[in-house]
Short mmCIF file of C-alpha atoms and ligand atoms in Angstrom, two decimals:
data_model
loop_
_atom_site.label_atom_id
_atom_site.label_comp_id
_atom_site.label_asym_id
_atom_site.label_seq_id
_atom_site.Cartn_x
_atom_site.Cartn_y
_atom_site.Cartn_z
CA MET M 1 65.70 8.33 54.11
CA TRP M 2 68.45 8.21 51.79
CA GLN M 3 71.22 7.94 54.84
CA ALA M 4 69.51 4.83 55.92
CA PHE M 5 69.80 3.56 52.58
CA GLU M 6 72.91 4.26 52.00
CA TYR M 7 73.95 2.73 55.79
CA PHE M 8 71.68 -0.25 54.52
CA LEU M 9 73.35 -1.30 51.41
CA ALA M 10 76.96 -0.36 52.98
CA LYS M 11 76.13 -3.17 55.66
CA ILE M 12 75.05 -5.51 52.71
CA SER M 13 77.33 -7.73 50.95
CA ALA M 14 77.91 -7.30 47.19
CA ARG M 15 75.64 -9.85 45.36
CA ARG M 16 72.96 -9.07 47.89
CA ARG M 17 73.26 -5.07 46.87
CA ALA M 18 72.54 -6.32 43.10
CA GLY M 19 70.21 -8.80 43.98
CA ALA M 20 68.23 -5.58 45.97
CA LEU M 21 68.42 -3.69 43.12
CA VAL M 22 67.38 -6.00 40.66
CA PHE M 23 64.58 -6.22 43.60
CA CYS M 24 64.24 -2.17 43.59
CA LEU M 25 63.50 -2.09 40.10
CA GLY M 26 61.22 -5.25 39.40
CA LEU M 27 59.22 -2.95 41.92
CA LEU M 28 59.70 0.02 40.04
CA LEU M 29 58.78 -1.22 37.06
CA PHE M 30 55.21 -2.99 38.93
CA CYS M 31 54.52 -0.13 40.14
CA THR M 32 54.79 2.33 36.54
CA THR M 33 52.60 -0.78 35.36
CA LEU M 34 49.74 -0.04 38.04
CA THR M 35 49.90 3.57 37.57
CA GLY M 36 49.69 2.93 34.37
CA GLU M 37 46.76 0.41 34.29
CA ALA M 38 45.00 2.94 36.37
CA ARG M 39 45.01 5.38 34.38
CA ALA M 40 43.93 3.62 31.30
CA ARG M 41 41.04 2.07 32.99
CA GLY M 42 40.18 6.21 34.75
CA VAL M 43 38.27 7.03 37.53
CA HIS M 44 35.46 9.51 36.19
CA GLU M 45 34.93 12.53 37.83
CA LEU M 46 31.83 14.81 37.15
CA ASN M 47 33.11 18.60 35.50
CA TYR M 48 29.50 19.31 34.63
CA PHE M 49 25.84 19.58 35.18
CA GLN M 50 22.78 21.16 33.05
CA THR M 51 19.00 20.54 32.41
CA SER M 52 16.62 22.11 29.75
CA GLU M 53 13.68 21.70 27.99
CA VAL M 54 14.25 20.61 24.42
CA GLU M 55 11.92 19.32 21.75
CA VAL M 56 13.17 15.62 20.78
CA GLN M 57 11.14 14.17 17.64
CA GLY M 58 8.52 16.09 18.01
CA ARG M 59 7.79 15.61 21.66
CA GLN M 60 9.04 18.09 24.61
CA ALA M 61 11.44 16.89 26.95
CA THR M 62 13.12 17.95 30.11
CA ARG M 63 17.49 17.47 29.58
CA VAL M 64 19.61 16.49 32.09
CA GLU M 65 23.60 16.47 30.60
CA ILE M 66 26.03 15.03 33.52
CA GLY M 67 29.78 16.12 32.21
CA LEU M 68 33.10 13.58 32.40
CA ASP M 69 36.12 14.28 32.60
CA ARG M 70 37.16 11.42 30.40
CA ASP M 71 35.31 9.11 27.80
CA ASN M 72 34.32 5.15 28.30
CA LEU M 73 31.48 5.14 30.52
CA THR M 74 29.60 2.05 31.94
CA TYR M 75 26.57 2.75 33.15
CA THR M 76 23.50 1.40 34.11
CA ALA M 77 19.53 2.60 34.24
CA ALA M 78 16.61 0.94 35.94
CA VAL M 79 13.62 2.07 37.89
CA PRO M 80 13.20 1.14 41.64
CA GLN M 81 9.99 -0.65 42.39
CA THR M 82 10.27 1.18 45.86
CA GLU M 83 10.15 4.45 43.81
CA PRO M 84 8.76 4.81 40.41
CA ASP M 85 8.79 7.89 39.88
CA THR M 86 12.30 7.66 40.27
CA LEU M 87 15.31 7.28 37.48
CA GLN M 88 18.21 5.38 39.06
CA LEU M 89 21.82 5.61 36.83
CA THR M 90 24.64 3.92 37.96
CA LEU M 91 27.76 4.95 36.67
CA GLN M 92 30.81 2.80 36.63
CA LYS M 93 33.79 4.19 38.97
CA THR M 94 32.57 7.95 38.96
CA ARG M 95 33.37 10.10 41.45
CA ARG M 96 30.93 13.33 42.19
CA GLY M 97 33.96 15.64 41.58
CA LYS M 98 32.59 19.37 42.38
CA VAL M 99 29.37 18.66 41.36
CA GLN M 100 26.43 19.75 44.65
CA ALA M 101 25.22 16.43 45.87
CA ASP M 102 21.21 17.04 45.64
CA ILE M 103 20.38 19.84 43.60
CA PRO M 104 16.73 20.97 43.19
CA VAL M 105 14.85 21.40 39.37
CA GLN M 106 12.03 23.75 38.40
CA SER M 107 11.13 21.77 35.13
CA LYS M 108 7.48 20.13 34.01
CA GLU M 109 9.32 16.88 33.98
CA ILE M 110 11.99 16.33 37.16
CA ARG M 111 11.89 17.33 41.12
CA SER M 112 15.37 16.93 41.60
CA VAL M 113 18.94 15.05 40.45
CA GLN M 114 21.06 13.31 43.04
CA PHE M 115 23.95 12.13 43.60
CA THR M 116 25.70 9.25 45.81
CA GLU M 117 29.69 8.30 46.13
CA ALA M 118 28.53 3.99 46.39
CA ALA M 119 30.14 0.68 46.97
CA SER M 120 33.45 -0.44 44.10
CA ARG M 121 33.72 2.57 43.06
CA SER M 122 30.55 3.46 41.47
CA LEU M 123 28.03 6.72 41.22
CA VAL M 124 24.30 6.79 41.75
CA VAL M 125 22.45 9.38 39.97
CA ARG M 126 18.86 9.38 41.26
CA ILE M 127 16.69 11.52 38.85
CA LYS M 128 13.36 12.64 40.42
CA THR M 129 10.47 12.88 37.95
CA THR M 130 6.73 14.87 38.16
CA HIS M 131 5.56 11.22 37.10
CA GLN M 132 4.01 8.84 38.80
CA THR M 133 5.11 6.10 37.74
CA LEU M 134 8.31 5.90 34.88
CA GLN M 135 7.49 3.39 32.33
CA THR M 136 10.37 3.09 29.10
CA GLY M 137 9.24 5.04 26.85
CA ASP M 138 9.28 7.89 29.16
CA TYR M 139 12.93 8.69 29.52
CA GLN M 140 16.26 7.80 26.78
CA VAL M 141 19.75 7.81 27.98
CA GLN M 142 23.05 8.18 25.69
CA LEU M 143 26.55 9.62 25.70
CA ALA M 144 27.24 12.22 23.86
CA LEU M 145 30.73 12.94 22.45
CA ALA M 146 32.81 15.91 24.30
CA ASP M 147 32.00 19.20 21.84
CA ARG M 148 35.28 21.39 21.50
CA LYS M 149 33.33 24.13 19.55
CA LYS M 150 30.27 24.27 22.36
CA ARG M 151 32.98 23.84 25.01
CA LEU M 152 31.20 20.67 26.14
CA PRO M 153 32.68 17.89 27.62
CA TYR M 154 31.96 13.97 27.38
CA ARG M 155 28.95 13.72 28.91
CA LEU M 156 25.71 11.21 30.40
CA VAL M 157 22.76 13.17 28.43
CA LEU M 158 19.19 11.88 29.68
CA ASP M 159 15.88 13.49 28.04
CA VAL M 160 12.49 12.44 30.03
CA PHE M 161 9.27 13.15 28.19
CA HIS M 162 6.58 14.72 28.99
CA PRO M 163 3.25 12.70 27.97
CA ALA M 164 2.04 13.70 24.71
CA ALA M 165 -1.56 15.37 24.71
CA ALA M 166 -1.02 13.55 21.02
CA ALA M 167 -1.91 10.35 22.66
CA VAL M 168 -5.17 11.31 25.31
CA GLY M 169 -6.64 12.71 21.36
CA ALA M 170 -8.90 15.09 20.46
CA VAL M 171 -12.31 15.51 21.30
CA GLU M 172 -15.27 16.07 19.15
CA GLY M 173 -17.61 19.09 19.13
CA VAL M 174 -15.04 21.99 19.61
CA ARG M 175 -14.55 23.10 16.39
CA GLY M 176 -15.24 26.31 15.12
CA HIS M 177 -16.09 27.59 19.11
CA THR M 178 -14.22 30.17 21.43
CA ILE M 179 -13.81 28.96 24.78
CA VAL M 180 -11.96 31.26 27.68
CA LEU M 181 -9.47 29.13 30.31
CA ASP M 182 -8.51 30.56 33.55
CA ALA M 183 -5.53 29.02 35.39
CA GLY M 184 -5.92 30.00 38.52
CA HIS M 185 -4.09 32.24 40.89
CA GLY M 186 -0.15 32.59 39.49
CA GLY M 187 2.96 35.47 39.60
CA SER M 188 3.22 36.71 43.72
CA ASP M 189 0.02 34.77 44.29
CA SER M 190 0.82 31.19 44.86
CA GLY M 191 -2.92 29.90 45.77
CA ALA M 192 -3.05 27.37 48.29
CA VAL M 193 0.13 25.54 49.65
CA GLY M 194 0.45 21.45 49.95
CA PRO M 195 2.25 20.08 53.09
CA ALA M 196 5.17 18.97 50.74
CA GLY M 197 5.08 22.68 49.30
CA ILE M 198 3.97 22.28 45.41
CA THR M 199 1.52 25.09 45.44
CA GLU M 200 -1.74 25.71 43.14
CA ALA M 201 -0.39 27.24 40.90
CA SER M 202 2.39 24.93 39.72
CA VAL M 203 -0.82 22.77 39.27
CA THR M 204 -3.88 24.54 37.69
CA LEU M 205 -1.12 25.99 34.39
CA PRO M 206 0.15 22.58 33.37
CA VAL M 207 -3.60 21.53 33.26
CA THR M 208 -5.09 24.57 32.27
CA GLN M 209 -1.98 24.00 28.91
CA ALA M 210 -2.92 20.76 28.36
CA VAL M 211 -6.98 21.39 28.42
CA ARG M 212 -6.06 24.36 25.64
CA ASP M 213 -3.65 22.48 23.95
CA ILE M 214 -6.21 19.11 23.46
CA LEU M 215 -9.15 21.74 22.30
CA GLN M 216 -6.89 23.89 20.14
CA ALA M 217 -6.00 20.39 18.67
CA SER M 218 -9.55 19.65 17.93
CA GLY M 219 -10.41 22.94 16.17
CA ALA M 220 -11.48 25.21 18.82
CA ARG M 221 -10.20 28.78 19.90
CA VAL M 222 -8.73 29.22 23.31
CA VAL M 223 -7.72 31.91 25.19
CA MET M 224 -6.26 31.88 28.51
CA THR M 225 -6.64 34.46 31.12
CA ARG M 226 -2.63 34.14 31.41
CA ASP M 227 0.15 31.34 30.07
CA THR M 228 2.64 31.56 32.13
CA ASP M 229 4.06 32.07 36.08
CA VAL M 230 2.33 35.81 36.04
CA ASP M 231 -0.43 37.98 37.91
CA VAL M 232 -3.13 39.03 34.95
CA TYR M 233 -4.05 42.01 36.44
CA GLY M 234 -0.27 42.57 38.02
CA PRO M 235 1.67 42.62 41.05
CA ASN M 236 0.15 43.03 44.72
CA ALA M 237 -3.12 43.90 42.44
CA SER M 238 -6.53 43.31 45.13
CA ASP M 239 -8.03 40.18 45.03
CA ARG M 240 -11.05 42.21 42.60
CA GLU M 241 -8.77 43.96 40.67
CA GLU M 242 -7.30 40.87 40.22
CA LEU M 243 -10.54 38.86 39.30
CA GLN M 244 -11.57 41.36 37.13
CA ALA M 245 -8.34 41.00 35.10
CA ARG M 246 -9.87 37.59 34.59
CA VAL M 247 -13.33 38.38 33.56
CA ASN M 248 -12.03 41.36 31.47
CA VAL M 249 -10.30 38.64 28.87
CA GLY M 250 -13.43 36.51 28.24
CA ALA M 251 -15.48 39.97 27.69
CA ARG M 252 -12.71 41.38 25.17
CA THR M 253 -12.37 38.05 23.66
CA PRO M 254 -15.06 38.12 20.58
CA GLY M 255 -17.49 35.56 20.03
CA ALA M 256 -16.19 34.09 24.24
CA GLU M 257 -19.03 30.74 24.54
CA LEU M 258 -17.47 29.69 27.78
CA PHE M 259 -15.50 30.66 31.20
CA VAL M 260 -13.70 27.40 33.14
CA SER M 261 -11.59 28.61 35.93
CA ILE M 262 -9.22 25.55 37.32
CA HIS M 263 -8.06 25.94 40.96
CA CYS M 264 -7.34 23.04 43.41
CA ASN M 265 -8.72 23.47 46.62
CA ALA M 266 -7.76 24.04 50.28
CA PHE M 267 -9.01 22.85 53.91
CA SER M 268 -7.26 23.34 57.49
CA SER M 269 -7.89 19.28 57.99
CA PRO M 270 -5.68 17.47 56.11
CA SER M 271 -8.26 14.85 55.53
CA ALA M 272 -10.37 16.73 53.21
CA HIS M 273 -10.40 15.40 49.92
CA GLY M 274 -11.70 15.43 47.01
CA MET M 275 -13.39 16.76 43.55
CA GLU M 276 -16.28 19.55 43.67
CA THR M 277 -17.66 22.01 40.78
CA TYR M 278 -19.56 25.06 41.19
CA TYR M 279 -21.62 27.00 38.94
CA TYR M 280 -23.62 30.75 39.07
CA PRO M 281 -27.25 29.75 38.54
CA LYS M 282 -26.95 33.34 36.03
CA THR M 283 -28.29 30.68 33.15
CA ASP M 284 -29.41 27.00 33.01
CA ALA M 285 -26.38 26.71 30.90
CA ASP M 286 -24.31 27.33 33.86
CA TYR M 287 -25.31 24.14 35.54
CA ARG M 288 -25.30 22.23 32.93
CA LEU M 289 -21.92 23.05 31.90
CA ALA M 290 -20.20 22.46 35.74
CA SER M 291 -22.31 18.80 35.68
CA LEU M 292 -20.99 18.05 32.76
CA LEU M 293 -16.92 18.49 33.61
CA ASN M 294 -17.91 17.22 37.16
CA GLU M 295 -19.22 14.15 35.74
CA GLU M 296 -16.28 13.58 33.17
CA LEU M 297 -14.03 14.57 35.88
CA ALA M 298 -15.06 12.00 38.07
CA ALA M 299 -14.17 9.35 35.91
CA ALA M 300 -11.03 9.75 35.11
CA GLY M 301 -10.51 10.91 38.27
CA GLY M 302 -10.95 8.20 40.63
CA ARG M 303 -11.23 11.06 43.56
CA PHE M 304 -14.10 11.88 45.73
CA ASN M 305 -17.51 12.80 44.43
CA ARG M 306 -17.93 16.01 46.30
CA GLY M 307 -20.75 17.15 43.93
CA VAL M 308 -21.70 20.29 41.87
CA LYS M 309 -22.24 23.57 43.84
CA GLU M 310 -23.47 26.83 43.86
CA ALA M 311 -21.57 30.03 44.36
CA ARG M 312 -20.89 33.17 44.12
CA PHE M 313 -17.03 33.12 42.77
CA TYR M 314 -16.50 36.45 40.81
CA VAL M 315 -15.53 35.35 37.67
CA MET M 316 -18.55 32.90 37.60
CA ARG M 317 -21.04 35.72 38.49
CA ASN M 318 -18.99 38.70 36.04
CA SER M 319 -18.54 36.81 33.34
CA ALA M 320 -21.30 37.20 30.88
CA MET M 321 -21.26 33.95 29.50
CA PRO M 322 -21.93 30.42 31.27
CA ALA M 323 -18.78 30.27 33.65
CA SER M 324 -18.04 27.30 35.93
CA LEU M 325 -14.82 26.74 38.27
CA VAL M 326 -13.40 22.98 39.25
CA GLU M 327 -11.34 21.89 42.69
CA LEU M 328 -9.49 19.52 41.33
CA ALA M 329 -8.24 18.05 44.24
CA PHE M 330 -7.01 19.47 47.89
CA ILE M 331 -3.94 20.77 47.44
CA THR M 332 -3.44 19.89 51.03
CA ASN M 333 -4.60 16.89 51.30
CA PRO M 334 -0.96 14.94 50.90
CA ALA M 335 -2.22 11.93 48.66
CA GLU M 336 -4.00 14.07 46.67
CA GLU M 337 -0.87 16.62 46.54
CA ARG M 338 1.11 13.49 45.08
CA LEU M 339 -1.46 13.01 42.31
CA LEU M 340 -1.66 16.93 41.76
CA ALA M 341 1.90 17.33 40.80
CA ASP M 342 2.13 13.79 39.04
CA ALA M 343 2.30 14.82 35.04
CA ALA M 344 0.27 12.07 34.23
CA TYR M 345 -2.67 12.73 36.34
CA GLN M 346 -2.67 15.76 35.39
CA GLN M 347 -2.68 15.06 31.63
CA ARG M 348 -6.03 12.78 32.85
CA LEU M 349 -7.86 15.84 34.36
CA ALA M 350 -6.88 17.79 31.76
CA ALA M 351 -8.39 15.17 29.10
CA ALA M 352 -11.61 15.52 31.25
CA ILE M 353 -12.14 18.35 30.90
CA ALA M 354 -12.23 19.63 27.96
CA ARG M 355 -14.67 16.38 27.19
CA GLY M 356 -16.90 18.08 29.77
CA ILE M 357 -16.42 21.41 27.28
CA ALA M 358 -17.13 19.07 23.93
CA ARG M 359 -19.85 17.32 25.59
CA TYR M 360 -21.62 21.00 26.26
CA PHE M 361 -21.21 21.71 22.45
CA ARG M 362 -22.30 18.62 21.44
CA GLU M 363 -25.25 18.34 23.74
CA ARG M 364 -26.94 21.59 23.57
CA LEU M 365 -31.03 21.46 24.17
CA PHE M 366 -31.02 25.05 21.76
ZN1 ZN T 1 -7.83 28.65 44.19
#
């Protein structure tokens, strides 16, 4: 290459040589300016990704932190009309780098985070949430400066808030009462599984926890058969051992007055749908509890009401106190599965169950 350049120089006159030199210097200057400008404008590259559960000003939230190798990020945030459960962030002049393109997230508020490199060097981040319709107040986005001590880079920080129990409101009439709540399945037993992979156990726990939160906020004493994703008896127990372990929680709770077990229904045909509540007629109170829960769930859930039904379910038959088992909806029905997995819908069902329990105490006939 250089030889060819010397040959070229030898061939042309001194005047032309001087001209060529000026041209080359000019070209060099131009190129330097160009690379300098590219550096100043900067193309961001992702270098960090983290999710965590946090509390922000008293509100529970799932936090997503996306780290960048340089600051001065320009971004926009929007909820696409066609995907109301998804928050879309568009990061200007950003490349994905080594961060995975599609990250599944196991949290109350977020299902997955996807990165797509789009036109004009922008990076689209799609955060799929558990909210059916994401509202402005459900999330916040901010930029955080690098923290050398904590070894954290410059970050884009997104918080998706859990719908507040306080917003649903307390119920009246449960103060001083003791209630046992049973979140169906858990641990080695996921319960029924929907077509999109949502498990019964992953629905019953947050619904039951939300019922507890409302009842406790209303002055009741609440005992849960389980408060995490576990077997109550232990892994791989027989059905009878597992169910008896749940009955035992009630039997060992001094002053326990009610036992409510929360489940999702399942059927071989995906078209089966609706809500139903069950009782075993030990006393009249068993039926009354099941029918009040049914009325409230029907009013709040907006699903087909399959009614109040008698059954010989173990936990109802073997609990000494009035008991009811509720089937919120069919997890095997695609539309109902989506609803059951939605945090706001879960909260609505929980509020309905809490209202049913409150009415049981308020409207007592004896
Ligand atoms: Zn079940």
